[in-house]
mmCIF file of C-alpha atoms and ligand atoms in Angstrom:
data_model
loop_
_atom_site.group_PDB
_atom_site.id
_atom_site.type_symbol
_atom_site.label_atom_id
_atom_site.label_comp_id
_atom_site.label_asym_id
_atom_site.label_seq_id
_atom_site.Cartn_x
_atom_site.Cartn_y
_atom_site.Cartn_z
ATOM 1 C CA UNK A 583 18.621 51.721 -117.704
ATOM 2 C CA UNK A 584 18.419 55.515 -117.577
ATOM 3 C CA UNK A 585 16.729 56.926 -114.490
ATOM 4 C CA UNK A 586 15.636 60.438 -113.598
ATOM 5 C CA UNK A 587 14.984 61.750 -110.106
ATOM 6 C CA UNK A 588 13.132 65.076 -110.325
ATOM 7 C CA UNK A 589 11.642 67.101 -107.515
ATOM 8 C CA UNK A 590 9.780 70.263 -106.684
ATOM 9 C CA UNK A 591 10.753 71.497 -103.215
ATOM 10 C CA UNK A 592 10.068 74.883 -101.654
ATOM 11 C CA UNK A 593 11.899 74.394 -98.359
ATOM 12 C CA UNK A 594 14.250 71.504 -99.156
ATOM 13 C CA UNK A 595 12.446 68.574 -97.507
ATOM 14 C CA UNK A 596 11.319 66.812 -100.674
ATOM 15 C CA UNK A 597 14.804 67.524 -102.009
ATOM 16 C CA UNK A 598 16.307 65.487 -99.128
ATOM 17 C CA UNK A 599 14.127 62.541 -100.128
ATOM 18 C CA UNK A 600 15.101 63.046 -103.774
ATOM 19 C CA UNK A 601 18.795 62.911 -102.851
ATOM 20 C CA UNK A 602 18.279 59.740 -100.789
ATOM 21 C CA UNK A 603 16.536 58.100 -103.748
ATOM 22 C CA UNK A 604 19.214 59.310 -106.162
ATOM 23 C CA UNK A 605 22.001 57.864 -103.958
ATOM 24 C CA UNK A 606 20.356 54.445 -104.068
ATOM 25 C CA UNK A 607 20.076 54.186 -107.824
ATOM 26 C CA UNK A 608 22.605 52.324 -109.876
ATOM 27 C CA UNK A 609 23.263 52.860 -113.560
ATOM 28 C CA UNK A 610 22.831 56.030 -115.575
ATOM 29 C CA UNK A 611 21.029 58.592 -113.416
ATOM 30 C CA UNK A 612 20.175 62.287 -113.232
ATOM 31 C CA UNK A 613 18.923 64.491 -110.396
ATOM 32 C CA UNK A 614 17.009 67.606 -111.449
ATOM 33 C CA UNK A 615 14.571 70.186 -110.243
ATOM 34 C CA UNK A 616 11.184 69.553 -111.808
ATOM 35 C CA UNK A 617 11.207 72.955 -113.486
ATOM 36 C CA UNK A 618 14.320 71.956 -115.424
ATOM 37 C CA UNK A 619 12.724 68.852 -116.931
ATOM 38 C CA UNK A 620 11.423 69.419 -120.433
ATOM 39 C CA UNK A 621 10.313 65.882 -121.076
ATOM 40 C CA UNK A 622 10.482 62.348 -119.666
ATOM 41 C CA UNK A 623 11.324 60.947 -123.092
ATOM 42 C CA UNK A 624 14.603 59.090 -122.968
ATOM 43 C CA UNK A 625 14.278 57.940 -119.358
ATOM 44 C CA UNK A 626 13.322 54.342 -118.646
ATOM 45 C CA UNK A 627 12.080 55.330 -115.191
ATOM 46 C CA UNK A 628 11.380 58.673 -113.520
ATOM 47 C CA UNK A 629 11.054 59.263 -109.784
ATOM 48 C CA UNK A 630 8.963 62.435 -109.415
ATOM 49 C CA UNK A 631 8.561 64.147 -106.041
ATOM 50 C CA UNK A 632 6.747 67.139 -104.577
ATOM 51 C CA UNK A 633 5.043 68.170 -101.318
ATOM 52 C CA UNK A 634 1.388 68.191 -100.340
ATOM 53 C CA UNK A 635 0.150 71.764 -100.469
ATOM 54 C CA UNK A 636 -3.315 72.528 -99.083
ATOM 55 C CA UNK A 637 -4.547 68.909 -98.967
ATOM 56 C CA UNK A 638 -3.417 67.823 -102.405
ATOM 57 C CA UNK A 639 -0.435 67.723 -104.761
ATOM 58 C CA UNK A 640 1.622 70.914 -105.153
ATOM 59 C CA UNK A 641 0.381 72.601 -108.321
ATOM 60 C CA UNK A 642 3.842 72.308 -109.902
ATOM 61 C CA UNK A 643 3.822 68.536 -109.426
ATOM 62 C CA UNK A 644 0.238 68.029 -110.517
ATOM 63 C CA UNK A 645 0.661 70.051 -113.715
ATOM 64 C CA UNK A 646 3.938 68.369 -114.563
ATOM 65 C CA UNK A 647 2.369 64.911 -114.276
ATOM 66 C CA UNK A 648 -0.723 65.878 -116.235
ATOM 67 C CA UNK A 649 1.280 67.465 -119.036
ATOM 68 C CA UNK A 650 4.416 65.329 -119.291
ATOM 69 C CA UNK A 651 3.996 61.892 -117.728
ATOM 70 C CA UNK A 652 1.541 60.159 -120.072
ATOM 71 C CA UNK A 653 2.685 56.657 -120.905
ATOM 72 C CA UNK A 654 5.968 57.019 -118.976
ATOM 73 C CA UNK A 655 7.116 54.763 -116.101
ATOM 74 C CA UNK A 656 6.827 56.966 -113.015
ATOM 75 C CA UNK A 657 7.375 56.413 -109.283
ATOM 76 C CA UNK A 658 6.067 59.173 -107.023
ATOM 77 C CA UNK A 659 7.547 60.416 -103.745
ATOM 78 C CA UNK A 660 5.584 62.874 -101.664
ATOM 79 C CA UNK A 661 6.282 64.760 -98.434
ATOM 80 C CA UNK A 662 3.728 66.283 -96.091
ATOM 81 C CA UNK A 663 3.783 67.824 -92.647
ATOM 82 C CA UNK A 664 1.130 65.452 -91.332
ATOM 83 C CA UNK A 665 2.258 62.193 -89.742
ATOM 84 C CA UNK A 666 2.019 59.251 -92.154
ATOM 85 C CA UNK A 667 -0.772 57.595 -90.168
ATOM 86 C CA UNK A 668 -3.012 60.641 -89.847
ATOM 87 C CA UNK A 669 -6.644 59.991 -90.732
ATOM 88 C CA UNK A 670 -7.604 61.630 -94.005
ATOM 89 C CA UNK A 671 -4.160 61.764 -95.545
ATOM 90 C CA UNK A 672 -4.980 58.959 -98.035
ATOM 91 C CA UNK A 673 -7.392 61.301 -99.825
ATOM 92 C CA UNK A 674 -4.544 63.800 -100.461
ATOM 93 C CA UNK A 675 -2.253 61.025 -101.640
ATOM 94 C CA UNK A 676 -5.002 59.699 -103.921
ATOM 95 C CA UNK A 677 -5.096 63.129 -105.575
ATOM 96 C CA UNK A 678 -1.376 62.737 -106.283
ATOM 97 C CA UNK A 679 -1.981 59.305 -107.809
ATOM 98 C CA UNK A 680 -4.874 60.741 -109.850
ATOM 99 C CA UNK A 681 -2.566 63.406 -111.290
ATOM 100 C CA UNK A 682 -0.403 60.531 -112.569
ATOM 101 C CA UNK A 683 -3.372 58.624 -114.019
ATOM 102 C CA UNK A 684 -2.032 58.770 -117.581
ATOM 103 C CA UNK A 685 1.410 57.500 -116.505
ATOM 104 C CA UNK A 686 2.488 53.930 -115.799
ATOM 105 C CA UNK A 687 2.743 54.323 -112.010
ATOM 106 C CA UNK A 688 5.294 51.790 -110.774
ATOM 107 C CA UNK A 689 5.818 52.993 -107.201
ATOM 108 C CA UNK A 690 4.551 55.356 -104.541
ATOM 109 C CA UNK A 691 6.274 56.642 -101.402
ATOM 110 C CA UNK A 692 5.298 59.276 -98.882
ATOM 111 C CA UNK A 693 6.750 60.575 -95.635
ATOM 112 C CA UNK A 694 6.579 63.434 -93.214
ATOM 113 C CA UNK A 695 8.604 66.570 -93.953
ATOM 114 C CA UNK A 696 9.231 69.501 -91.648
ATOM 115 C CA UNK A 697 6.897 72.446 -91.909
ATOM 116 C CA UNK A 698 9.258 75.416 -92.101
ATOM 117 C CA UNK A 699 9.002 78.206 -89.570
ATOM 118 C CA UNK A 700 8.142 80.798 -92.221
ATOM 119 C CA UNK A 701 5.427 78.608 -93.728
ATOM 120 C CA UNK A 702 3.992 77.820 -90.272
ATOM 121 C CA UNK A 703 3.802 81.553 -89.512
ATOM 122 C CA UNK A 704 2.015 82.171 -92.821
ATOM 123 C CA UNK A 705 -0.413 79.278 -92.248
ATOM 124 C CA UNK A 706 -1.263 80.644 -88.790
ATOM 125 C CA UNK A 707 -2.567 83.765 -90.537
ATOM 126 C CA UNK A 708 -4.705 81.822 -93.053
ATOM 127 C CA UNK A 709 -8.486 82.251 -93.237
ATOM 128 C CA UNK A 710 -8.783 78.471 -93.518
ATOM 129 C CA UNK A 711 -9.008 76.924 -90.024
ATOM 130 C CA UNK A 712 -7.607 73.635 -91.299
ATOM 131 C CA UNK A 713 -4.482 75.407 -92.595
ATOM 132 C CA UNK A 714 -4.200 77.347 -89.321
ATOM 133 C CA UNK A 715 -4.268 74.085 -87.391
ATOM 134 C CA UNK A 716 -1.368 72.846 -89.533
ATOM 135 C CA UNK A 717 0.632 75.893 -88.586
ATOM 136 C CA UNK A 718 0.166 74.978 -84.937
ATOM 137 C CA UNK A 719 1.566 71.511 -85.495
ATOM 138 C CA UNK A 720 5.011 72.594 -86.696
ATOM 139 C CA UNK A 721 6.856 71.407 -83.524
ATOM 140 C CA UNK A 722 5.889 67.769 -84.240
ATOM 141 C CA UNK A 723 7.421 68.010 -87.700
ATOM 142 C CA UNK A 724 10.827 69.468 -86.852
ATOM 143 C CA UNK A 725 13.718 67.328 -88.092
ATOM 144 C CA UNK A 726 11.680 65.398 -90.671
ATOM 145 C CA UNK A 727 12.440 63.578 -92.825
ATOM 146 C CA UNK A 728 14.725 61.938 -90.262
ATOM 147 C CA UNK A 729 17.264 59.206 -90.999
ATOM 148 C CA UNK A 730 14.647 56.455 -90.570
ATOM 149 C CA UNK A 731 12.465 58.029 -93.233
ATOM 150 C CA UNK A 732 15.381 58.651 -95.581
ATOM 151 C CA UNK A 733 16.335 55.002 -95.197
ATOM 152 C CA UNK A 734 12.769 54.028 -96.096
ATOM 153 C CA UNK A 735 13.113 56.205 -99.199
ATOM 154 C CA UNK A 736 16.372 54.436 -100.161
ATOM 155 C CA UNK A 737 14.714 51.043 -99.686
ATOM 156 C CA UNK A 738 11.739 52.184 -101.765
ATOM 157 C CA UNK A 739 14.054 53.271 -104.601
ATOM 158 C CA UNK A 740 15.901 49.937 -104.628
ATOM 159 C CA UNK A 741 12.665 47.997 -104.559
ATOM 160 C CA UNK A 742 11.211 49.968 -107.492
ATOM 161 C CA UNK A 743 14.431 49.607 -109.484
ATOM 162 C CA UNK A 744 14.501 45.851 -108.898
ATOM 163 C CA UNK A 745 10.882 45.521 -110.008
ATOM 164 C CA UNK A 746 11.260 47.677 -113.112
ATOM 165 C CA UNK A 747 14.490 45.980 -114.169
ATOM 166 C CA UNK A 748 12.695 42.640 -113.692
HETATM 167 C C1 FMN B 1050 1.111 76.572 -98.427
HETATM 168 C C2 FMN B 1050 1.409 75.227 -97.825
HETATM 169 C C3 FMN B 1050 0.378 74.363 -97.575
HETATM 170 C C4 FMN B 1050 0.640 73.095 -97.012
HETATM 171 N N1 FMN B 1050 -0.394 72.249 -96.834
HETATM 172 C C5 FMN B 1050 -0.152 71.033 -96.279
HETATM 173 C C6 FMN B 1050 -1.210 70.098 -96.117
HETATM 174 O O1 FMN B 1050 -2.353 70.314 -96.504
HETATM 175 N N2 FMN B 1050 -0.920 68.921 -95.502
HETATM 176 C C7 FMN B 1050 0.325 68.611 -95.062
HETATM 177 O O2 FMN B 1050 0.506 67.543 -94.479
HETATM 178 N N3 FMN B 1050 1.366 69.459 -95.243
HETATM 179 C C8 FMN B 1050 1.149 70.654 -95.847
HETATM 180 N N4 FMN B 1050 2.195 71.502 -96.061
HETATM 181 C C9 FMN B 1050 3.536 71.117 -95.583
HETATM 182 C C10 FMN B 1050 4.472 70.560 -96.631
HETATM 183 O O3 FMN B 1050 3.841 69.574 -97.419
HETATM 184 C C11 FMN B 1050 5.697 69.917 -95.951
HETATM 185 O O4 FMN B 1050 6.315 70.802 -95.052
HETATM 186 C C12 FMN B 1050 6.693 69.445 -97.006
HETATM 187 O O5 FMN B 1050 7.586 68.504 -96.452
HETATM 188 C C13 FMN B 1050 7.497 70.604 -97.589
HETATM 189 O O6 FMN B 1050 8.283 70.124 -98.640
HETATM 190 P P1 FMN B 1050 9.396 71.012 -99.356
HETATM 191 O O7 FMN B 1050 10.355 71.454 -98.297
HETATM 192 O O8 FMN B 1050 10.001 70.082 -100.312
HETATM 193 O O9 FMN B 1050 8.693 72.173 -100.017
HETATM 194 C C14 FMN B 1050 1.967 72.730 -96.654
HETATM 195 C C15 FMN B 1050 3.010 73.617 -96.929
HETATM 196 C C16 FMN B 1050 2.741 74.839 -97.520
HETATM 197 C C17 FMN B 1050 3.876 75.734 -97.870
#
């Protein structure tokens, strides 16, 4: 079983989840930035992660999935500044699943990730009121993903591995 964990991460939060997933995987494994991944050929399973940017998948993640994931076994992991139970978040996550429509999607995980100070400051200057309101919510996100969420990510990885290995 050869497993890839690949992530796109601007401020390191999705990377923390990627590392937690990577730690939990047994067998042959690789951890890479998404931009370094030419192809998913040769991997039995690929965990692919990226953040939500402006109410949908980060462009880098969406394009990667659309161009390189067809027919491959993929498990997605997503971070977002919104709390996991916020109304409306499912629509953003559905857009991530839709980007992986041509893949064999074998798992899906999402959790809150801190909104960095620099990004919050930039969002506060946005013309979009919804993005401005995100900027205001930075304090609630500080310290995420916390240990509880990273543990959930480890459990998710083990559960996907067990299912795929059958
Ligand atoms: C330009 C921009 C737009 C964002 N839009 C959203 C959003 O619509 N919803 C949300 O919950 N988080 C949003 N975020 C927050 C990130 O998804 C969150 O902080 C994530 O954990 C960052 O991951 P990273 O450190 O791996 O880049 C946005 C971040 C940026 C930079």
